[in-house]
Amino acid sequence: MAVDTSTRKSAAAAPAPGKPAKRRSSVALKIFMAVTGFLLVAFLYVHMIGNLKIFFGAETFDHYAHWLRSIGTPLLPEAWYLYIQRAVLTVAVIGHIVAAVILTRRARQARPVKYAHRPKVQGSYAARTMRWGGVIILLFVIYHILDLTTLTLNPHGVTGEVYRNVAEDFAPSRWYVTLFYTLSIVAVGFHLRHGLWSAVRTLGLQSPRGELYARATALVLSVVLVVGYLSVPFAVLVGLVD
């Protein structure tokens, strides 16, 4: 007896309900991660440029720190610009982390069966350690705020004496702080290198030549960022800044 299999085939070929919506949601989350990532990267570079003013001396650096508190005045009360900036960055960081967690869980759910002999995934060190790098960066951000923003953990901790706070923070006797700072900034570099390349792919640049340029650009930007940030603690460590 002949059996009509056309209905079965159509049912089997039809996508499961909710999958297209979930796929669109994942794409939206990736775009959101890319946008928030670019926002955070822009802040990192502006902050790095500001940090380099320490090489012009205590007066210039402290004046720069005071200028940041006065942005927007008299339209805004003093320091409100910094509070608004911190609020926006906090939302961006939390949103970035939440989107990453959701996408990671969805990737695991899409591959629920673990293979007995799973082939080793080829990838860069940055890609394989993206998750742990994010954890290190989060811990570093928390410590950095307590150290140089609220001054809770800073050995000098005097409001307005920003140059002295930084110099005392990275003094040779506090080498462990410099070590933690170095490891954290290197983690930021790896995270940035992979994140920039992934963001560019997410936003549509997926040609072989485009990916090559994106990788090279991400590497250069990451190296510049790492060198820029590490130049300050190491300048204090060797006595160029004291």
Short mmCIF file of C-alpha atoms in Angstrom, two decimals:
data_model
loop_
_atom_site.label_atom_id
_atom_site.label_comp_id
_atom_site.label_asym_id
_atom_site.label_seq_id
_atom_site.Cartn_x
_atom_site.Cartn_y
_atom_site.Cartn_z
CA MET A 1 0.00 0.00 0.00
CA ALA A 2 1.37 3.37 -1.01
CA VAL A 3 1.87 5.91 1.74
CA ASP A 4 1.68 9.63 1.10
CA THR A 5 4.86 11.06 2.60
CA SER A 6 4.52 14.58 1.26
CA THR A 7 2.82 15.82 4.44
CA ARG A 8 5.51 14.24 6.60
CA LYS A 9 8.29 15.72 4.53
CA SER A 10 6.73 19.15 4.66
CA ALA A 11 6.33 18.89 8.41
CA ALA A 12 9.90 17.72 8.84
CA ALA A 13 11.27 20.45 6.64
CA ALA A 14 9.28 23.20 8.31
CA PRO A 15 11.23 25.17 10.89
CA ALA A 16 10.24 24.74 14.50
CA PRO A 17 7.89 27.42 15.82
CA GLY A 18 9.77 30.30 17.38
CA LYS A 19 13.12 29.55 15.76
CA PRO A 20 13.06 32.46 13.23
CA ALA A 21 12.14 34.87 16.03
CA LYS A 22 14.88 33.47 18.23
CA ARG A 23 17.37 33.78 15.37
CA ARG A 24 16.37 37.41 14.81
CA SER A 25 16.70 38.01 18.53
CA SER A 26 20.22 36.58 18.51
CA VAL A 27 21.19 38.83 15.61
CA ALA A 28 19.79 41.82 17.49
CA LEU A 29 21.79 40.84 20.59
CA LYS A 30 24.98 40.57 18.52
CA ILE A 31 24.37 44.02 17.05
CA PHE A 32 23.70 45.36 20.54
CA MET A 33 26.98 43.84 21.75
CA ALA A 34 28.80 45.41 18.82
CA VAL A 35 27.34 48.88 19.48
CA THR A 36 27.96 48.79 23.24
CA GLY A 37 31.43 47.41 22.56
CA PHE A 38 32.29 50.31 20.26
CA LEU A 39 30.99 52.74 22.88
CA LEU A 40 33.21 51.19 25.55
CA VAL A 41 36.21 51.16 23.22
CA ALA A 42 35.72 54.86 22.45
CA PHE A 43 35.70 55.60 26.17
CA LEU A 44 38.84 53.52 26.71
CA TYR A 45 40.75 55.53 24.10
CA VAL A 46 39.59 58.91 25.39
CA HIS A 47 40.44 57.83 28.93
CA MET A 48 43.87 56.60 27.79
CA ILE A 49 44.65 59.93 26.11
CA GLY A 50 43.70 61.71 29.31
CA ASN A 51 45.93 59.40 31.35
CA LEU A 52 48.93 60.31 29.19
CA LYS A 53 48.68 63.89 30.42
CA ILE A 54 50.43 62.67 33.55
CA PHE A 55 53.72 62.94 31.62
CA PHE A 56 53.27 66.73 31.50
CA GLY A 57 53.50 67.02 35.26
CA ALA A 58 51.33 67.24 38.36
CA GLU A 59 49.85 70.67 37.61
CA THR A 60 48.71 69.72 34.10
CA PHE A 61 47.32 66.36 35.18
CA ASP A 62 45.45 67.73 38.19
CA HIS A 63 44.08 70.57 36.05
CA TYR A 64 42.81 68.03 33.51
CA ALA A 65 41.08 66.07 36.28
CA HIS A 66 39.45 69.29 37.53
CA TRP A 67 38.37 70.18 33.97
CA LEU A 68 36.54 66.84 33.68
CA ARG A 69 34.47 67.75 36.73
CA SER A 70 33.57 71.12 35.20
CA ILE A 71 32.33 69.86 31.81
CA GLY A 72 28.79 71.09 31.20
CA THR A 73 28.86 73.86 33.78
CA PRO A 74 27.03 76.13 34.35
CA LEU A 75 24.27 74.27 32.47
CA LEU A 76 24.93 71.24 34.65
CA PRO A 77 26.05 71.23 38.27
CA GLU A 78 29.73 70.41 38.79
CA ALA A 79 30.67 66.75 38.23
CA TRP A 80 27.27 65.88 36.76
CA TYR A 81 28.88 65.11 33.40
CA LEU A 82 30.99 62.44 35.10
CA TYR A 83 27.94 60.94 36.81
CA ILE A 84 26.04 60.84 33.51
CA GLN A 85 29.03 59.29 31.79
CA ARG A 86 29.37 56.65 34.50
CA ALA A 87 25.66 55.85 34.29
CA VAL A 88 25.82 55.37 30.51
CA LEU A 89 28.96 53.23 30.77
CA THR A 90 27.41 51.12 33.53
CA VAL A 91 24.32 50.44 31.41
CA ALA A 92 26.55 49.60 28.42
CA VAL A 93 28.73 47.22 30.46
CA ILE A 94 25.76 45.44 32.07
CA GLY A 95 23.95 45.19 28.74
CA HIS A 96 27.11 43.88 27.06
CA ILE A 97 27.53 41.19 29.72
CA VAL A 98 23.86 40.15 29.71
CA ALA A 99 23.83 39.87 25.91
CA ALA A 100 27.01 37.77 26.01
CA VAL A 101 25.53 35.41 28.62
CA ILE A 102 22.29 34.97 26.65
CA LEU A 103 24.15 34.26 23.40
CA THR A 104 26.46 31.79 25.15
CA ARG A 105 23.51 29.89 26.62
CA ARG A 106 21.74 29.79 23.27
CA ALA A 107 24.89 28.45 21.61
CA ARG A 108 25.03 25.66 24.19
CA GLN A 109 21.34 24.84 23.79
CA ALA A 110 21.79 24.61 20.03
CA ARG A 111 24.37 21.87 20.61
CA PRO A 112 22.95 19.91 23.57
CA VAL A 113 24.66 16.60 22.76
CA LYS A 114 28.28 16.34 23.83
CA TYR A 115 30.43 14.27 21.50
CA ALA A 116 32.59 11.56 23.00
CA HIS A 117 35.49 12.60 20.77
CA ARG A 118 35.00 16.23 20.01
CA PRO A 119 37.63 17.67 17.66
CA LYS A 120 39.76 20.46 19.02
CA VAL A 121 38.46 23.82 17.91
CA GLN A 122 41.06 25.90 16.17
CA GLY A 123 41.00 29.51 17.22
CA SER A 124 43.01 32.33 18.58
CA TYR A 125 44.00 32.56 22.20
CA ALA A 126 41.80 35.63 22.54
CA ALA A 127 38.73 33.77 21.22
CA ARG A 128 39.22 30.79 23.55
CA THR A 129 39.68 32.99 26.63
CA MET A 130 37.05 35.63 25.84
CA ARG A 131 34.85 34.57 28.76
CA TRP A 132 37.57 34.48 31.40
CA GLY A 133 39.05 37.67 30.02
CA GLY A 134 35.67 39.32 30.56
CA VAL A 135 35.63 38.16 34.19
CA ILE A 136 39.14 39.55 34.79
CA ILE A 137 38.16 42.86 33.21
CA LEU A 138 35.02 43.10 35.37
CA LEU A 139 37.02 42.48 38.56
CA PHE A 140 39.59 45.04 37.42
CA VAL A 141 36.92 47.68 36.75
CA ILE A 142 35.51 47.19 40.26
CA TYR A 143 38.98 47.48 41.82
CA HIS A 144 39.90 50.46 39.64
CA ILE A 145 36.78 52.35 40.74
CA LEU A 146 37.49 51.65 44.42
CA ASP A 147 41.13 52.63 43.92
CA LEU A 148 41.16 55.76 41.78
CA THR A 149 37.53 56.94 41.71
CA THR A 150 36.20 56.55 45.24
CA LEU A 151 39.82 56.42 46.58
CA THR A 152 38.75 53.74 49.06
CA LEU A 153 41.77 51.53 48.34
CA ASN A 154 44.22 54.23 47.30
CA PRO A 155 47.26 54.65 49.61
CA HIS A 156 47.18 58.46 49.23
CA GLY A 157 43.49 58.97 48.59
CA VAL A 158 43.24 62.77 48.57
CA THR A 159 40.49 64.26 46.41
CA GLY A 160 41.91 66.65 43.82
CA GLU A 161 45.49 65.34 44.08
CA VAL A 162 45.09 62.99 41.15
CA TYR A 163 48.75 62.99 40.12
CA ARG A 164 49.87 62.05 43.64
CA ASN A 165 47.15 59.40 43.94
CA VAL A 166 48.41 57.68 40.78
CA ALA A 167 52.09 58.02 41.74
CA GLU A 168 51.50 56.52 45.18
CA ASP A 169 49.27 53.80 43.76
CA PHE A 170 51.95 52.39 41.43
CA ALA A 171 54.94 52.99 43.71
CA PRO A 172 57.67 50.30 43.46
CA SER A 173 56.71 48.93 46.89
CA ARG A 174 53.23 48.22 45.50
CA TRP A 175 54.49 46.06 42.63
CA TYR A 176 51.58 43.66 43.10
CA VAL A 177 49.17 46.45 42.10
CA THR A 178 51.18 47.10 38.94
CA LEU A 179 51.22 43.37 38.20
CA PHE A 180 47.44 43.08 38.56
CA TYR A 181 46.99 46.21 36.46
CA THR A 182 49.26 44.78 33.76
CA LEU A 183 47.45 41.43 33.62
CA SER A 184 44.10 43.20 33.47
CA ILE A 185 45.13 45.57 30.68
CA VAL A 186 46.58 42.68 28.65
CA ALA A 187 43.24 40.89 29.11
CA VAL A 188 41.52 44.04 27.84
CA GLY A 189 43.82 43.96 24.81
CA PHE A 190 42.96 40.35 23.95
CA HIS A 191 39.27 41.02 24.56
CA LEU A 192 39.38 44.12 22.39
CA ARG A 193 41.25 42.42 19.56
CA HIS A 194 38.73 39.60 19.26
CA GLY A 195 35.73 41.79 20.08
CA LEU A 196 36.47 44.39 17.39
CA TRP A 197 36.91 41.74 14.74
CA SER A 198 33.68 39.97 15.80
CA ALA A 199 31.78 43.27 15.87
CA VAL A 200 32.88 44.13 12.34
CA ARG A 201 31.73 40.70 11.13
CA THR A 202 28.41 41.14 12.92
CA LEU A 203 27.85 44.48 11.23
CA GLY A 204 28.31 42.93 7.79
CA LEU A 205 31.98 43.02 6.76
CA GLN A 206 32.60 39.35 5.96
CA SER A 207 34.63 39.33 2.75
CA PRO A 208 38.09 37.68 2.96
CA ARG A 209 39.90 40.96 2.32
CA GLY A 210 37.61 42.81 4.73
CA GLU A 211 38.26 40.26 7.46
CA LEU A 212 42.00 40.56 6.88
CA TYR A 213 41.87 44.34 7.27
CA ALA A 214 39.59 44.01 10.29
CA ARG A 215 41.99 41.60 12.02
CA ALA A 216 44.98 43.83 11.32
CA THR A 217 43.16 46.96 12.49
CA ALA A 218 41.92 45.23 15.64
CA LEU A 219 45.46 44.07 16.44
CA VAL A 220 46.97 47.54 15.97
CA LEU A 221 44.25 49.24 18.03
CA SER A 222 44.65 46.68 20.81
CA VAL A 223 48.43 47.07 20.96
CA VAL A 224 48.14 50.87 21.03
CA LEU A 225 45.63 50.66 23.87
CA VAL A 226 47.72 48.25 25.93
CA VAL A 227 50.93 50.25 25.47
CA GLY A 228 49.16 53.52 26.23
CA TYR A 229 47.64 52.29 29.48
CA LEU A 230 50.72 50.40 30.69
CA SER A 231 53.02 53.35 30.03
CA VAL A 232 51.68 55.12 33.13
CA PRO A 233 52.28 52.47 35.84
CA PHE A 234 55.64 51.49 34.37
CA ALA A 235 56.70 55.16 34.21
CA VAL A 236 55.94 55.38 37.93
CA LEU A 237 57.72 52.10 38.57
CA VAL A 238 60.96 53.24 36.93
CA GLY A 239 60.83 56.78 38.32
CA LEU A 240 59.80 58.79 35.25
CA VAL A 241 56.73 59.82 37.18
CA ASP A 242 57.16 60.38 40.91
#
